[in-house]
mmCIF file of C-alpha atoms in Angstrom:
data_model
loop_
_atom_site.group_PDB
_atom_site.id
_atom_site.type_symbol
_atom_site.label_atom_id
_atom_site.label_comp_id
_atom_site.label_asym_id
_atom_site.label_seq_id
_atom_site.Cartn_x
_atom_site.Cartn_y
_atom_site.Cartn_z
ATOM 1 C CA UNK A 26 -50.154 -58.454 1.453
ATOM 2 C CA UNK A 27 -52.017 -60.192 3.923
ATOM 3 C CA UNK A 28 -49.333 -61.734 5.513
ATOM 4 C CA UNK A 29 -47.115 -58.719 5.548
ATOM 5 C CA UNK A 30 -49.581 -57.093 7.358
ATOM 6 C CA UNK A 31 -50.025 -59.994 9.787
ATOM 7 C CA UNK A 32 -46.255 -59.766 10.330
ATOM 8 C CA UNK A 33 -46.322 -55.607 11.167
ATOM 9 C CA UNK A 34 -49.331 -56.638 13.823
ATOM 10 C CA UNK A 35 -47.364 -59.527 15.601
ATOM 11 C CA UNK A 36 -44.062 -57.584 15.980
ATOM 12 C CA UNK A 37 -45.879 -54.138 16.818
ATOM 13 C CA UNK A 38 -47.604 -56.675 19.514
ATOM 14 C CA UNK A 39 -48.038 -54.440 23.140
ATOM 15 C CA UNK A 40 -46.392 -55.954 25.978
ATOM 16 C CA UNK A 41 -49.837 -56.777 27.741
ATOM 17 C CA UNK A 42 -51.414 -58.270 24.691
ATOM 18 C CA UNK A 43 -50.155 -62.142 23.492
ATOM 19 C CA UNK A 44 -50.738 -62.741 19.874
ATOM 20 C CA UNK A 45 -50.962 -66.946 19.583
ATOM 21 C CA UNK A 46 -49.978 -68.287 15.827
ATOM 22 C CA UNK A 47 -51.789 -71.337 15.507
ATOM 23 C CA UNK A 48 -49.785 -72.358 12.277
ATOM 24 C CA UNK A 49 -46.360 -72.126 13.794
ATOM 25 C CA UNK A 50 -47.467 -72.175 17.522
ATOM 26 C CA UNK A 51 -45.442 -69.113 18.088
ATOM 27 C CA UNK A 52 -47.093 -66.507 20.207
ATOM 28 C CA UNK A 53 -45.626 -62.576 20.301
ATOM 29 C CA UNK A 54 -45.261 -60.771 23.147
ATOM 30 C CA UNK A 55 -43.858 -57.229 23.075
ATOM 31 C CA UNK A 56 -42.418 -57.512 19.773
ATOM 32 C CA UNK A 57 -41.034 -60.684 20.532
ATOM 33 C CA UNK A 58 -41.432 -64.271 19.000
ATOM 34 C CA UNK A 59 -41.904 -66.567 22.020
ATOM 35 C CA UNK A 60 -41.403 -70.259 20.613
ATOM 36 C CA UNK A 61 -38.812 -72.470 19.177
ATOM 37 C CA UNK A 62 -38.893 -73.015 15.789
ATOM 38 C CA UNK A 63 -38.133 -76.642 15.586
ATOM 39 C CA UNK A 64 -41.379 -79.332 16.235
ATOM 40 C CA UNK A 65 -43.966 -76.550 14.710
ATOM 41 C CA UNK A 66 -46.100 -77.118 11.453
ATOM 42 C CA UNK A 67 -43.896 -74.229 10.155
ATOM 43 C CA UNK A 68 -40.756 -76.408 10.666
ATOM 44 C CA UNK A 69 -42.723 -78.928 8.896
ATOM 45 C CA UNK A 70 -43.291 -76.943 5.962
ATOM 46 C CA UNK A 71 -40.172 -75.243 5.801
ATOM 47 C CA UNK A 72 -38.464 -78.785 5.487
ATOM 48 C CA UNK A 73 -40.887 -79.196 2.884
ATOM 49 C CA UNK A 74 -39.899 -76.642 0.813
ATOM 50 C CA UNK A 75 -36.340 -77.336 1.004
ATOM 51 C CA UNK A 76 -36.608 -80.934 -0.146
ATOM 52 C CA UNK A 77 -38.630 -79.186 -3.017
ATOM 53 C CA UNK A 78 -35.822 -76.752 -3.984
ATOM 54 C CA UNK A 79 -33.782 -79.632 -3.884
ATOM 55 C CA UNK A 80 -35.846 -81.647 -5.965
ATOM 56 C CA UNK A 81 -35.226 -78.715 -8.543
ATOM 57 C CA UNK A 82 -32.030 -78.160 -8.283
ATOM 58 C CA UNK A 83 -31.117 -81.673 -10.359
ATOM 59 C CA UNK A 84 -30.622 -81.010 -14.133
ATOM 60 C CA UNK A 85 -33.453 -82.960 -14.986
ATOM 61 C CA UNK A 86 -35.547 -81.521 -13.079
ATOM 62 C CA UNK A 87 -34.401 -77.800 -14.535
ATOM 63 C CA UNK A 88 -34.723 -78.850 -17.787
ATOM 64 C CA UNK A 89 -38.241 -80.459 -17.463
ATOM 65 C CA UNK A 90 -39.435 -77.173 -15.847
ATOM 66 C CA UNK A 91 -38.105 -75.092 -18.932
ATOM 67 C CA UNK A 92 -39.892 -77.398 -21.196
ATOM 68 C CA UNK A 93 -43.493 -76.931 -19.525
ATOM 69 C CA UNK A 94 -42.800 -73.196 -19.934
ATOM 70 C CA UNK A 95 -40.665 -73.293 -23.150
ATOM 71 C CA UNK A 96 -43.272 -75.804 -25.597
ATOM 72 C CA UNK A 97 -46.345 -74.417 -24.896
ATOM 73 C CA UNK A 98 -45.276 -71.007 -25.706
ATOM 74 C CA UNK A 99 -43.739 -71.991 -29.019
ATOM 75 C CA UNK A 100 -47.479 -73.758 -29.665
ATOM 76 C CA UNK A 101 -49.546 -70.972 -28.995
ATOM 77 C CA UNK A 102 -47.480 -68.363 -30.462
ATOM 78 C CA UNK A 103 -49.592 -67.079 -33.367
ATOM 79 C CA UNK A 104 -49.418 -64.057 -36.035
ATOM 80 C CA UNK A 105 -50.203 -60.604 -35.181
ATOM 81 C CA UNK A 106 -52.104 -60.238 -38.017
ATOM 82 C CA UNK A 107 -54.263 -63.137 -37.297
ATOM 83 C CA UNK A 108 -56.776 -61.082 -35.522
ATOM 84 C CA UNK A 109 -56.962 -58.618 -38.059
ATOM 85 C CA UNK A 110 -57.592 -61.282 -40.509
ATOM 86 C CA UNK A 111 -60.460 -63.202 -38.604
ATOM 87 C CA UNK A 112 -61.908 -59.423 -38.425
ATOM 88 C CA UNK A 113 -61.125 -57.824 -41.620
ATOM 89 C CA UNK A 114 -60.664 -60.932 -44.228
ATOM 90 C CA UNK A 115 -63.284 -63.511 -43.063
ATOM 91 C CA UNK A 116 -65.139 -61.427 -41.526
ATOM 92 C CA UNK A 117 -65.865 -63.654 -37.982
ATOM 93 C CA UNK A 118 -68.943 -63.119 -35.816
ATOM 94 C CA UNK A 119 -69.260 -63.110 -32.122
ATOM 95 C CA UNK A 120 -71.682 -65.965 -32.804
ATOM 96 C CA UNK A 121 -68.923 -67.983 -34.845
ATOM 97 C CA UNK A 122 -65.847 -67.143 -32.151
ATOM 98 C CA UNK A 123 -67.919 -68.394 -29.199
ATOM 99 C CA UNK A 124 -68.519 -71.799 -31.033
ATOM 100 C CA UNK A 125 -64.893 -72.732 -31.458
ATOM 101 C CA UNK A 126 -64.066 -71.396 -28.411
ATOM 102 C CA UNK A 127 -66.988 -74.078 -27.337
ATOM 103 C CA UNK A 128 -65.296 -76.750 -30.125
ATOM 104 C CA UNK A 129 -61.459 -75.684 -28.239
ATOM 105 C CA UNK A 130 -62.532 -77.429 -25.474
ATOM 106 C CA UNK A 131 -64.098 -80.550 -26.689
ATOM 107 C CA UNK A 132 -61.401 -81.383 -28.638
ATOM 108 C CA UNK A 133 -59.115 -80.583 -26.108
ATOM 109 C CA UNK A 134 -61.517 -83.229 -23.952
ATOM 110 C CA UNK A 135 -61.159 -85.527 -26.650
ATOM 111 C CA UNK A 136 -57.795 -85.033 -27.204
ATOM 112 C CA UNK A 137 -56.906 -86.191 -23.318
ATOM 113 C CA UNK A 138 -58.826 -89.311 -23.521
ATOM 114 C CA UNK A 139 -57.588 -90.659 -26.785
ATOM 115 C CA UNK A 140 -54.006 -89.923 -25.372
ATOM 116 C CA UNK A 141 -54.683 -91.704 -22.171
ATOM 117 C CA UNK A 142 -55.421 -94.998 -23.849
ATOM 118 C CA UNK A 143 -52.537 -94.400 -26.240
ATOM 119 C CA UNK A 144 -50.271 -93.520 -23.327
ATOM 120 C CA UNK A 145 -48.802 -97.071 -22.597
ATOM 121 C CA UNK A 146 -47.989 -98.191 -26.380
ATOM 122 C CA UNK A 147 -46.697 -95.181 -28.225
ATOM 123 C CA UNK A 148 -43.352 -93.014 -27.633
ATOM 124 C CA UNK A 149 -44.349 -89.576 -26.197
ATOM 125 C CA UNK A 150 -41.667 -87.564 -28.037
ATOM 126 C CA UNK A 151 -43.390 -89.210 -31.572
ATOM 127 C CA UNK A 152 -46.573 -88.729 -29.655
ATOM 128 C CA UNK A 153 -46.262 -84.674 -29.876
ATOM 129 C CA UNK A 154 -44.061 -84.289 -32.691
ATOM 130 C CA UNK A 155 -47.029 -86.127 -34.783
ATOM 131 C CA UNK A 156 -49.597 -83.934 -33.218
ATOM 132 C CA UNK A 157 -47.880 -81.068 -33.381
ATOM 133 C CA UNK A 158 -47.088 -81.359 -37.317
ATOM 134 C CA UNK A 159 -50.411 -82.734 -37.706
ATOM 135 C CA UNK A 160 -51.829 -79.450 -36.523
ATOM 136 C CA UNK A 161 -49.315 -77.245 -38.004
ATOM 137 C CA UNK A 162 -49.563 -78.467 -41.510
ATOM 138 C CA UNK A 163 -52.990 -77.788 -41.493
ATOM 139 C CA UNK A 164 -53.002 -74.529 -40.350
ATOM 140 C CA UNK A 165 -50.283 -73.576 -42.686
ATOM 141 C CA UNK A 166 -52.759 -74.660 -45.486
ATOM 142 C CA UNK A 167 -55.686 -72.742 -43.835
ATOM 143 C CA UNK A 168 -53.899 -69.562 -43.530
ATOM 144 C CA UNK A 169 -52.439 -69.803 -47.016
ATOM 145 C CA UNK A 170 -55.583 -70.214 -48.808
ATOM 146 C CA UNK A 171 -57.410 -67.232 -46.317
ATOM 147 C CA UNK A 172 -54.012 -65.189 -47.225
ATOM 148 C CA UNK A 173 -54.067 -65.193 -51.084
ATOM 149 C CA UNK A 174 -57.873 -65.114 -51.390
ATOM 150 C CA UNK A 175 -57.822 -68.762 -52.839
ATOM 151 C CA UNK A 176 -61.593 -68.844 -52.977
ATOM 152 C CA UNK A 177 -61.839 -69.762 -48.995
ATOM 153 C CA UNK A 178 -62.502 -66.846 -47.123
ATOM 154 C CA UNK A 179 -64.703 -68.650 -44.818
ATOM 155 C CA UNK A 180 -64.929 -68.066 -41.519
ATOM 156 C CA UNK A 181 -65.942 -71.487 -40.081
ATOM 157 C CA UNK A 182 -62.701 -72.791 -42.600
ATOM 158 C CA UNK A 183 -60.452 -69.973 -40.653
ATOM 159 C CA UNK A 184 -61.411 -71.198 -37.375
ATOM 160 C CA UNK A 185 -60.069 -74.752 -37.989
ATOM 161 C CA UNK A 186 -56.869 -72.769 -36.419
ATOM 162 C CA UNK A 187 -57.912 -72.060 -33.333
ATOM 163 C CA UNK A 188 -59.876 -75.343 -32.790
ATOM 164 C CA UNK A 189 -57.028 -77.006 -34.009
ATOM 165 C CA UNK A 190 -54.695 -75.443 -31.781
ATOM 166 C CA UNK A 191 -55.985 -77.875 -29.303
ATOM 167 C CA UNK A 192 -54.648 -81.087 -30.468
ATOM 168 C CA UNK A 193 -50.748 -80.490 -29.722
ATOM 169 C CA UNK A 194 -51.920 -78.546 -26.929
ATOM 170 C CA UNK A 195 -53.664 -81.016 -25.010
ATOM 171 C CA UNK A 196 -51.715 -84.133 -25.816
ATOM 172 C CA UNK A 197 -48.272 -81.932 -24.545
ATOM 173 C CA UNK A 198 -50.248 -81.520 -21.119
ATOM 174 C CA UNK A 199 -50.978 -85.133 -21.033
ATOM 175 C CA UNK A 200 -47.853 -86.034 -21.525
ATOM 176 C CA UNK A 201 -46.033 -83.406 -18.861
ATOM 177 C CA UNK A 202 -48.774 -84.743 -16.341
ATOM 178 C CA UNK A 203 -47.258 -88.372 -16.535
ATOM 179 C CA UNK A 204 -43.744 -86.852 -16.192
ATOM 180 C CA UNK A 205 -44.364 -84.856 -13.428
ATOM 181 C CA UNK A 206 -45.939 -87.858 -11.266
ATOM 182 C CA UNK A 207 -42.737 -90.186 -12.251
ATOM 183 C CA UNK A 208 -40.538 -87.297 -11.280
ATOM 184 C CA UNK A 209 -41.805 -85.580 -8.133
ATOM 185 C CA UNK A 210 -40.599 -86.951 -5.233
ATOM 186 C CA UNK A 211 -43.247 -88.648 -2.573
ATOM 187 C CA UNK A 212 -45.426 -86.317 -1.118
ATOM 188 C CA UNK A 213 -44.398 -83.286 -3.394
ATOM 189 C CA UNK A 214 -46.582 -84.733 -6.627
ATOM 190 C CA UNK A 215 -49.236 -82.038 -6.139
ATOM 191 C CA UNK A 216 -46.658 -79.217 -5.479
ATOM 192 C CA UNK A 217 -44.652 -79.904 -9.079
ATOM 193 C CA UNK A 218 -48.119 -80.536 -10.579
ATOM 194 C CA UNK A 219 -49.372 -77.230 -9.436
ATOM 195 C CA UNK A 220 -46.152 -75.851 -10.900
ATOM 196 C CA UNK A 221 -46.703 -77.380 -14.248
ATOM 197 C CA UNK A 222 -49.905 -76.214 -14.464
ATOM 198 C CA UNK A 223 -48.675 -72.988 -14.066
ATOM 199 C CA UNK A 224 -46.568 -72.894 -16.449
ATOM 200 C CA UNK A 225 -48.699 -73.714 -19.509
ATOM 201 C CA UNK A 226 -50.560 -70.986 -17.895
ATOM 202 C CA UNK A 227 -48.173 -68.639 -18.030
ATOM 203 C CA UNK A 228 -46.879 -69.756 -21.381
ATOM 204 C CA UNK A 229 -49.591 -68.088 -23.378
ATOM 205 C CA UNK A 230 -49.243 -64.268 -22.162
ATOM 206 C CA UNK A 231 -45.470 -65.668 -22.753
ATOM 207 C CA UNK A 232 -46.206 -66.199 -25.983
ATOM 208 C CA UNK A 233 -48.350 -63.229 -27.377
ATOM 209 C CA UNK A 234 -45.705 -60.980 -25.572
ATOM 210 C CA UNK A 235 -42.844 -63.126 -27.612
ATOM 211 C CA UNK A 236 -45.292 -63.106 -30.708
ATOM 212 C CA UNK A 237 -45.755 -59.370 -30.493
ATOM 213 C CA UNK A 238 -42.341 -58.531 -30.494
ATOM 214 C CA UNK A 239 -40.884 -60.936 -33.320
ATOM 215 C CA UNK A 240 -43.760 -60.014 -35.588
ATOM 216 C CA UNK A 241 -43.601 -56.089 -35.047
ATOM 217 C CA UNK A 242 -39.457 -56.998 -36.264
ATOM 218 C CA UNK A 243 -40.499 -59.444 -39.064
ATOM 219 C CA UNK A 244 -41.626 -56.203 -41.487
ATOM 220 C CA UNK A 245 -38.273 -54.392 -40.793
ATOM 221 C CA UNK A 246 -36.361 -57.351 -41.500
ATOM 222 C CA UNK A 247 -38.300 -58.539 -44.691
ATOM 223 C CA UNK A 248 -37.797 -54.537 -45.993
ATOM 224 C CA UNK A 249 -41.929 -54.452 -45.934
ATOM 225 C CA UNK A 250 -41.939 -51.770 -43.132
ATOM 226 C CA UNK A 251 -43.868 -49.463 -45.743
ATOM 227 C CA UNK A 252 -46.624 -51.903 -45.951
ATOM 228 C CA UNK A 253 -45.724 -54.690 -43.749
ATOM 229 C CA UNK A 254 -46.997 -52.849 -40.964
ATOM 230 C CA UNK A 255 -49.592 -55.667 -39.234
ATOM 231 C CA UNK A 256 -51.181 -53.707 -36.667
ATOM 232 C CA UNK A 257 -52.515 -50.770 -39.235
ATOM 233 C CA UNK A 258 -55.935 -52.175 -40.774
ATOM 234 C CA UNK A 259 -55.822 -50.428 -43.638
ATOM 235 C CA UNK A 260 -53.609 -52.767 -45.108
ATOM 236 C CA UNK A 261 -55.971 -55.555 -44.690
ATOM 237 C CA UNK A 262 -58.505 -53.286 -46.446
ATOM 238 C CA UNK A 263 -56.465 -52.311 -49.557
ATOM 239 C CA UNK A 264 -55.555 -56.215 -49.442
ATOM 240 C CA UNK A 265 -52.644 -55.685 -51.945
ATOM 241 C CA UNK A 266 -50.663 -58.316 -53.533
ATOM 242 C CA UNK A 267 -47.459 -57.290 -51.703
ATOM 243 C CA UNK A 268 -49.229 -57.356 -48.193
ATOM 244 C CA UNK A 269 -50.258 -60.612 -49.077
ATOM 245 C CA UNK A 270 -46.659 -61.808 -49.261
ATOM 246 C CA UNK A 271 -45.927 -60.043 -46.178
ATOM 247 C CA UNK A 272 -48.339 -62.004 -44.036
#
């Protein structure tokens, strides 16, 4: 917004006023640009930026960027009805939330400096595909025993999820942060790792939205729409043997 409106100002410039742009060293004078375009620190940048598209344009590149958007999403993509379990089932606390929040990101800590020394003597791809599995096992057994009332409603056991969560989390940001400084070209290592960052960013909005939608399906599909429905917590009050199964 702010440079659209510096643009309107320059070329709605008055004939007796000169506007100087100390970025591109262009000044405006009646709604003219007054400058050549070649030699300025805009020249500069916009060569930049093409060397960066065509940094991106190479298949490996491509496919590198979908993966920093793609596998983070897949991680974090969790049940609907997890939040109406943690509320409803086990009963969480703000106390107990704000503690594995807290727990999140010391293992995630953790999780980056183990992987750093392990960097130079194990294979990344077994490096995530153990963590990964690791973490998802676990959780599977977590949420089965919280599911079918197996005599662990607890709600520091529940949170082993979340806190969890961290392990294939972190270690898949390690790992894309060693990639990105092999494949960036020189000069552009901040630029793709600014990228990459923002795509694990963006991968968890990705993910609830993707979450949201195969989830709200999953009942219709299963034939449980008449009390698969996730979102009504009623359900998780009557807690009946077919929801259960459902979830």
């Amino acid at each position: 917004a702010m440079g659209i409106a510096a643009w309107l100002y320059l070329s709605q410039a008055e004939s007796v006023h000169s506007v100087h742009v100390s970025c591109c060293n262009y000044s405006a004078q009646g709604g003219r640009w007054n400058s050549s375009y070649a030699g300025t620190r805009c020249g500069g940048a916009a060569s930049s930026f093409a060397k960066l598209i065509e940094g991106f344009s190479t298949k490996g590149a491509f496919l590198f960027l979908m993966y920093n958007l793609l596998a983070p999403a897949v991680i974090h993509m969790t049940n609907t009805a997890e939040a109406f379990m943690q509320r409803y089932w086990v009963r969480v606390e703000n106390l107990q939330l704000q503690l594995s929040t807290l727990m999140v990101s010391v293992v995630y800590l953790l999780v980056l400096l183990i992987v750093r020394f392990m960097a130079d003597t194990i294979n990344w791809r077994a490096l995530i595909t153990t963590s990964t599995l690791f973490s998802g096992s676990i959780c599977l057994a977590v949420g089965m025993f919280t599911t079918f009332d197996l005599g662990l409603r607890n709600q520091y056991f529940f949170l082993t999820q979340t806190i969890l969560d961290a392990l294939p989390s972190g270690t898949l940001y390690f790992v894309c942060t060693l990639i990105t400084v092999e494949l960036a070209q020189r000069g552009q290592e901040a630029t793709l790792y600014g990228i990459v960052t923002t795509a694990h960013a963006a991968a968890v909005p990705a993910s609830r939205a993707l979450a949201n939608v195969l989830y709200g399906l999953l009942p219709v599909a299963l034939g449980t729409g008449d009390y698969g429905d996730y979102s009504n917590k009623q359900n998780y009050l009557d807690d009946t043997p077919k929801f259960r199964a459902s979830v």
